[in-house]
GROMACS .gro file of C-alpha atoms in nm:
model
  284
    1MET     CA    1  -8.043  -2.106   5.002
    2ALA     CA    2  -8.103  -1.802   5.017
    3THR     CA    3  -7.845  -1.598   4.837
    4VAL     CA    4  -7.884  -1.249   4.989
    5GLU     CA    5  -7.879  -1.397   5.413
    6ALA     CA    6  -7.866  -0.990   5.570
    7TYR     CA    7  -8.014  -0.689   5.408
    8VAL     CA    8  -8.098  -0.352   5.683
    9GLU     CA    9  -8.113   0.013   5.591
   10SER     CA   10  -8.068   0.296   5.810
   11LEU     CA   11  -8.104   0.673   5.779
   12PRO     CA   12  -7.756   0.815   5.813
   13VAL     CA   13  -7.610   0.988   6.100
   14ARG     CA   14  -7.800   1.353   6.179
   15GLY     CA   15  -7.528   1.522   5.965
   16LEU     CA   16  -7.547   1.374   5.658
   17SER     CA   17  -7.922   1.398   5.690
   18GLY     CA   18  -7.974   1.623   5.401
   19VAL     CA   19  -7.761   1.486   5.165
   20VAL     CA   20  -7.826   1.082   5.215
   21ARG     CA   21  -8.111   0.953   5.175
   22THR     CA   22  -7.992   0.595   5.300
   23VAL     CA   23  -7.736   0.343   5.393
   24TRP     CA   24  -7.696   0.002   5.479
   25ILE     CA   25  -7.546  -0.332   5.515
   26GLN     CA   26  -7.593  -0.634   5.271
   27ARG     CA   27  -7.410  -1.003   5.383
   28ILE     CA   28  -7.433  -1.246   5.033
   29GLY     CA   29  -7.465  -1.600   5.165
   30ALA     CA   30  -7.294  -1.911   5.048
   31THR     CA   31  -7.392  -1.816   4.613
   32ASP     CA   32  -7.312  -1.565   4.435
   33HIS     CA   33  -7.611  -1.283   4.389
   34VAL     CA   34  -7.788  -1.178   4.050
   35HIS     CA   35  -7.860  -0.823   4.262
   36ARG     CA   36  -8.100  -0.542   3.986
   37HIS     CA   37  -7.979  -0.171   4.080
   38LEU     CA   38  -8.217   0.008   3.986
   39PRO     CA   39  -8.319   0.396   3.920
   40THR     CA   40  -8.351   0.690   4.236
   41GLY     CA   41  -8.226   0.966   4.076
   42GLY     CA   42  -7.916   1.004   4.302
   43VAL     CA   43  -7.560   0.804   4.334
   44GLU     CA   44  -7.427   0.533   4.540
   45ILE     CA   45  -7.148   0.466   4.726
   46HIS     CA   46  -7.085   0.012   4.699
   47PHE     CA   47  -6.832  -0.125   4.937
   48PRO     CA   48  -6.742  -0.466   4.935
   49LEU     CA   49  -6.491  -0.503   5.256
   50GLY     CA   50  -6.178  -0.581   5.182
   51GLU     CA   51  -6.211  -0.470   4.841
   52ARG     CA   52  -6.174  -0.130   4.692
   53PRO     CA   53  -6.510   0.060   4.669
   54ARG     CA   54  -6.739   0.223   4.406
   55LEU     CA   55  -6.911   0.494   4.244
   56LEU     CA   56  -7.234   0.402   4.097
   57GLY     CA   57  -7.363   0.684   3.920
   58PRO     CA   58  -7.692   0.861   3.812
   59LEU     CA   59  -7.919   0.534   3.649
   60THR     CA   60  -8.170   0.571   3.353
   61ARG     CA   61  -8.227   0.216   3.325
   62PRO     CA   62  -8.203  -0.081   3.512
   63ALA     CA   63  -7.827  -0.263   3.588
   64ARG     CA   64  -7.785  -0.639   3.706
   65GLU     CA   65  -7.436  -0.726   3.881
   66VAL     CA   66  -7.331  -0.985   4.003
   67ILE     CA   67  -7.188  -0.994   4.401
   68PRO     CA   68  -7.007  -1.261   4.464
   69ALA     CA   69  -7.061  -1.550   4.770
   70GLY     CA   70  -6.969  -1.457   5.095
   71THR     CA   71  -6.950  -1.071   5.063
   72THR     CA   72  -7.012  -0.799   5.307
   73LEU     CA   73  -7.116  -0.450   5.160
   74VAL     CA   74  -7.201  -0.185   5.320
   75GLY     CA   75  -7.381   0.103   5.084
   76VAL     CA   76  -7.460   0.474   5.104
   77ARG     CA   77  -7.723   0.649   4.823
   78PHE     CA   78  -7.744   0.990   4.810
   79HIS     CA   79  -8.033   1.191   4.734
   80PRO     CA   80  -8.096   1.353   4.401
   81GLY     CA   81  -7.835   1.691   4.369
   82THR     CA   82  -7.620   1.609   4.638
   83ALA     CA   83  -7.323   1.398   4.511
   84PRO     CA   84  -7.008   1.364   4.679
   85PRO     CA   85  -6.766   1.569   4.569
   86LEU     CA   86  -6.648   1.429   4.195
   87PRO     CA   87  -6.410   1.531   3.946
   88ALA     CA   88  -6.685   1.530   3.680
   89ALA     CA   89  -7.033   1.632   3.590
   90LEU     CA   90  -7.313   1.409   3.678
   91ASP     CA   91  -7.447   1.416   3.362
   92GLU     CA   92  -7.081   1.218   3.238
   93LEU     CA   93  -7.173   0.908   3.488
   94VAL     CA   94  -7.472   0.852   3.409
   95ASP     CA   95  -7.536   0.449   3.397
   96GLN     CA   96  -7.224   0.403   3.454
   97GLN     CA   97  -6.991   0.204   3.781
   98LEU     CA   98  -6.678   0.326   3.828
   99SER     CA   99  -6.365   0.275   4.091
  100LEU     CA  100  -6.366   0.549   4.343
  101ALA     CA  101  -5.989   0.556   4.344
  102ASP     CA  102  -6.023   0.678   3.975
  103LEU     CA  103  -6.288   0.938   4.128
  104TRP     CA  104  -6.047   1.015   4.481
  105GLY     CA  105  -5.677   0.914   4.452
  106HIS     CA  106  -5.528   0.904   4.770
  107THR     CA  107  -5.862   1.031   4.959
  108ALA     CA  108  -5.984   0.641   4.828
  109ASP     CA  109  -5.683   0.511   4.909
  110ARG     CA  110  -5.696   0.630   5.307
  111LEU     CA  111  -6.099   0.550   5.310
  112VAL     CA  112  -6.033   0.203   5.213
  113GLU     CA  113  -5.739   0.163   5.501
  114GLY     CA  114  -5.951   0.310   5.737
  115MET     CA  115  -6.232   0.087   5.678
  116ALA     CA  116  -5.968  -0.224   5.723
  117GLN     CA  117  -5.943  -0.139   6.085
  118GLU     CA  118  -6.307  -0.095   6.163
  119THR     CA  119  -6.368  -0.475   6.398
  120SER     CA  120  -6.742  -0.480   6.215
  121PRO     CA  121  -6.984  -0.393   5.913
  122GLU     CA  122  -7.183  -0.203   6.134
  123ARG     CA  123  -6.879   0.056   6.201
  124ALA     CA  124  -6.763   0.033   5.860
  125LEU     CA  125  -7.062   0.216   5.768
  126LEU     CA  126  -7.046   0.455   6.059
  127TYR     CA  127  -6.706   0.545   5.985
  128LEU     CA  128  -6.744   0.581   5.565
  129GLN     CA  129  -7.007   0.814   5.742
  130ALA     CA  130  -6.753   0.976   5.921
  131GLN     CA  131  -6.534   1.035   5.641
  132LEU     CA  132  -6.832   1.189   5.385
  133LEU     CA  133  -6.901   1.439   5.692
  134ASN     CA  134  -6.552   1.555   5.647
  135GLU     CA  135  -6.600   1.638   5.253
  136PHE     CA  136  -6.923   1.782   5.251
  137ARG     CA  137  -6.935   2.154   5.268
  138ALA     CA  138  -7.291   2.287   5.217
  139ASP     CA  139  -7.213   2.614   4.938
  140ARG     CA  140  -7.112   2.351   4.726
  141LEU     CA  141  -7.454   2.248   4.648
  142ASP     CA  142  -7.666   2.428   4.391
  143PRO     CA  143  -7.956   2.538   4.615
  144LEU     CA  144  -8.185   2.628   4.339
  145VAL     CA  145  -8.175   2.256   4.228
  146ARG     CA  146  -8.205   2.112   4.599
  147GLU     CA  147  -8.553   2.278   4.545
  148ALA     CA  148  -8.645   2.185   4.237
  149VAL     CA  149  -8.540   1.838   4.366
  150ARG     CA  150  -8.823   1.888   4.642
  151GLY     CA  151  -9.108   2.005   4.362
  152LEU     CA  152  -9.038   1.727   4.168
  153MET     CA  153  -9.076   1.421   4.426
  154PRO     CA  154  -9.397   1.210   4.409
  155TRP     CA  155  -9.733   1.320   4.572
  156GLN     CA  156  -9.728   1.617   4.380
  157SER     CA  157  -9.818   1.757   4.032
  158VAL     CA  158  -9.627   1.974   3.905
  159SER     CA  159  -9.516   2.065   3.506
  160ILE     CA  160  -9.164   2.099   3.422
  161ASP     CA  161  -9.206   2.485   3.301
  162SER     CA  162  -9.436   2.538   3.591
  163LEU     CA  163  -9.110   2.475   3.858
  164ALA     CA  164  -8.924   2.678   3.630
  165SER     CA  165  -9.092   2.975   3.664
  166GLU     CA  166  -9.146   2.912   4.048
  167LEU     CA  167  -8.757   2.889   4.082
  168ALA     CA  168  -8.734   3.240   3.857
  169LEU     CA  169  -8.570   3.013   3.604
  170SER     CA  170  -8.607   2.912   3.246
  171SER     CA  171  -8.708   2.587   3.147
  172SER     CA  172  -8.315   2.538   2.960
  173GLN     CA  173  -8.156   2.656   3.278
  174LEU     CA  174  -8.320   2.419   3.477
  175ARG     CA  175  -8.253   2.147   3.254
  176ARG     CA  176  -7.898   2.234   3.160
  177ARG     CA  177  -7.799   2.256   3.596
  178CYS     CA  178  -8.044   1.950   3.692
  179LEU     CA  179  -7.819   1.704   3.416
  180GLN     CA  180  -7.453   1.939   3.576
  181ALA     CA  181  -7.573   1.900   3.940
  182VAL     CA  182  -7.820   1.548   3.901
  183GLY     CA  183  -7.684   1.387   3.570
  184ILE     CA  184  -8.073   1.393   3.465
  185THR     CA  185  -8.309   1.610   3.280
  186PRO     CA  186  -8.607   1.722   3.547
  187LYS     CA  187  -8.863   1.540   3.384
  188VAL     CA  188  -8.650   1.188   3.359
  189LEU     CA  189  -8.597   1.261   3.753
  190GLN     CA  190  -8.994   1.322   3.767
  191ARG     CA  191  -9.085   0.996   3.640
  192THR     CA  192  -8.807   0.843   3.839
  193LEU     CA  193  -8.918   0.975   4.205
  194ARG     CA  194  -9.277   0.873   4.090
  195PHE     CA  195  -9.152   0.514   4.084
  196GLN     CA  196  -8.960   0.585   4.413
  197GLY     CA  197  -9.291   0.662   4.522
  198PHE     CA  198  -9.425   0.357   4.377
  199LEU     CA  199  -9.188   0.160   4.592
  200ALA     CA  200  -9.191   0.358   4.862
  201LEU     CA  201  -9.573   0.271   4.963
  202ALA     CA  202  -9.563  -0.113   4.783
  203GLN     CA  203  -9.240  -0.150   5.031
  204ALA     CA  204  -9.424  -0.011   5.350
  205GLY     CA  205  -9.736  -0.279   5.295
  206ALA     CA  206  -9.955   0.073   5.292
  207ALA     CA  207 -10.280   0.035   5.286
  208PRO     CA  208 -10.438   0.249   4.917
  209SER     CA  209 -10.584   0.589   5.003
  210GLY     CA  210 -10.886   0.460   4.735
  211ARG     CA  211 -10.863   0.786   4.550
  212ARG     CA  212 -11.064   0.708   4.233
  213GLY     CA  213 -11.205   0.406   4.423
  214THR     CA  214 -10.932   0.180   4.267
  215ASP     CA  215 -10.763  -0.112   4.542
  216GLY     CA  216 -10.453  -0.290   4.529
  217THR     CA  217 -10.187  -0.245   4.311
  218ALA     CA  218 -10.422   0.025   4.112
  219GLY     CA  219 -10.465   0.200   4.415
  220LEU     CA  220 -10.115   0.266   4.463
  221ALA     CA  221 -10.038   0.377   4.160
  222ILE     CA  222 -10.270   0.603   4.211
  223ASP     CA  223 -10.156   0.747   4.494
  224ALA     CA  224  -9.833   0.744   4.365
  225GLY     CA  225  -9.881   0.977   4.084
  226TYR     CA  226  -9.969   0.761   3.792
  227ALA     CA  227 -10.292   0.826   3.578
  228ASP     CA  228 -10.394   0.429   3.604
  229GLN     CA  229 -10.208   0.077   3.667
  230ALA     CA  230 -10.102   0.090   3.272
  231HIS     CA  231  -9.917   0.412   3.289
  232LEU     CA  232  -9.716   0.230   3.599
  233SER     CA  233  -9.662  -0.093   3.424
  234ARG     CA  234  -9.518   0.151   3.154
  235GLU     CA  235  -9.302   0.336   3.406
  236CYS     CA  236  -9.172  -0.010   3.554
  237LEU     CA  237  -9.122  -0.220   3.242
  238ARG     CA  238  -8.863   0.110   3.128
  239LEU     CA  239  -8.719   0.132   3.453
  240THR     CA  240  -8.692  -0.183   3.622
  241GLY     CA  241  -8.704  -0.406   3.309
  242LEU     CA  242  -9.004  -0.617   3.524
  243THR     CA  243  -9.382  -0.581   3.535
  244PRO     CA  244  -9.472  -0.513   3.877
  245THR     CA  245  -9.624  -0.798   3.997
  246GLN     CA  246  -9.281  -0.952   3.858
  247LEU     CA  247  -9.122  -0.698   4.029
  248LEU     CA  248  -9.317  -0.711   4.366
  249GLY     CA  249  -9.288  -1.044   4.375
  250MET     CA  250  -8.979  -1.097   4.295
  251ASN     CA  251  -8.918  -0.850   4.613
  252VAL     CA  252  -9.190  -1.073   4.849
  253ASN     CA  253  -8.987  -1.360   4.771
  254ARG     CA  254  -8.597  -1.229   4.809
  255CYS     CA  255  -8.665  -1.019   5.142
  256GLY     CA  256  -8.775  -1.184   5.476
  257CYS     CA  257  -8.780  -1.090   5.829
  258GLU     CA  258  -8.363  -0.997   5.793
  259HIS     CA  259  -8.455  -0.739   5.522
  260ASP     CA  260  -8.507  -0.438   5.662
  261HIS     CA  261  -8.557  -0.126   5.392
  262SER     CA  262  -8.793   0.126   5.618
  263GLY     CA  263  -8.446   0.344   5.573
  264SER     CA  264  -8.578   0.410   5.234
  265TYR     CA  265  -8.907   0.434   5.167
  266LEU     CA  266  -8.948   0.663   5.503
  267PRO     CA  267  -8.889   0.977   5.346
  268PHE     CA  268  -9.140   0.945   5.074
  269LEU     CA  269  -9.430   0.853   5.286
  270ALA     CA  270  -9.341   1.143   5.532
  271GLY     CA  271  -9.375   1.373   5.211
  272MET     CA  272  -9.673   1.177   5.147
  273ARG     CA  273  -9.863   1.230   5.523
  274ASP     CA  274  -9.783   1.609   5.463
  275LEU     CA  275 -10.024   1.621   5.138
  276PHE     CA  276 -10.274   1.356   5.128
  277LYS     CA  277 -10.606   1.420   5.362
  278ASN     CA  278 -10.634   1.074   5.473
  279PRO     CA  279 -10.280   0.974   5.489
  280VAL     CA  280 -10.137   0.660   5.387
  281VAL     CA  281  -9.986   0.462   5.628
  282PRO     CA  282  -9.826   0.119   5.693
  283ARG     CA  283  -9.992  -0.165   5.763
  284SER     CA  284  -9.928  -0.331   6.080
   0.00000   0.00000   0.00000
């Protein structure tokens, strides 16, 4: 029996669309599930229903977690630079999983109580998003970091120095602000987002654009901004611990009709359509 019975991502409620990339509900089957968390550039809130919520800090490497059988989990993945209110700079939380109660105190306790009153995972996820709406203040986010994140998205080639110049910052200033608001340096974020762009293409079943005459995985690597397939392979091994073939094969074996990742990859594909003359579109 598959360890994951269902995994469905969706876009957040409208008021959170500027800060949250995707939300999801994950149901674990009759046996424990070994989950591999991958770097995304943002932080995540993981809320196993009936248990205590956790915050997954910005990742620079894969992290494995055993999720017990029968668990139903709701989650929220934030865009880089748009983490919820936290008592520490994000560079202090890199590659860590922390109890949300340790970070939010009584606010987390009230969240647990409210979630327990909901009658379904779908309603619990809506409740969680409603509470996040109350917590966010737009003036708390660093506008220059948000512009930097846009500039570092895949499908475009930009150097860190030129991006800093466009933002009227020095490279060291941009680095310092990214470390505080994102948790990682601009270069690490750029590499992470490029890999996320490749995953978006693969998960969407996109057809390669044929640039440089390549197709298949090599073509998707070029479309995502890699120099070639070998470049992709090195980055994939560094960020996931697997080769592209292993990673994509694992996703195919694990993900079936009850696994919907569209909430995660659609924002990346939207940016790609704006930049390519012959845009890559998902195969039906």
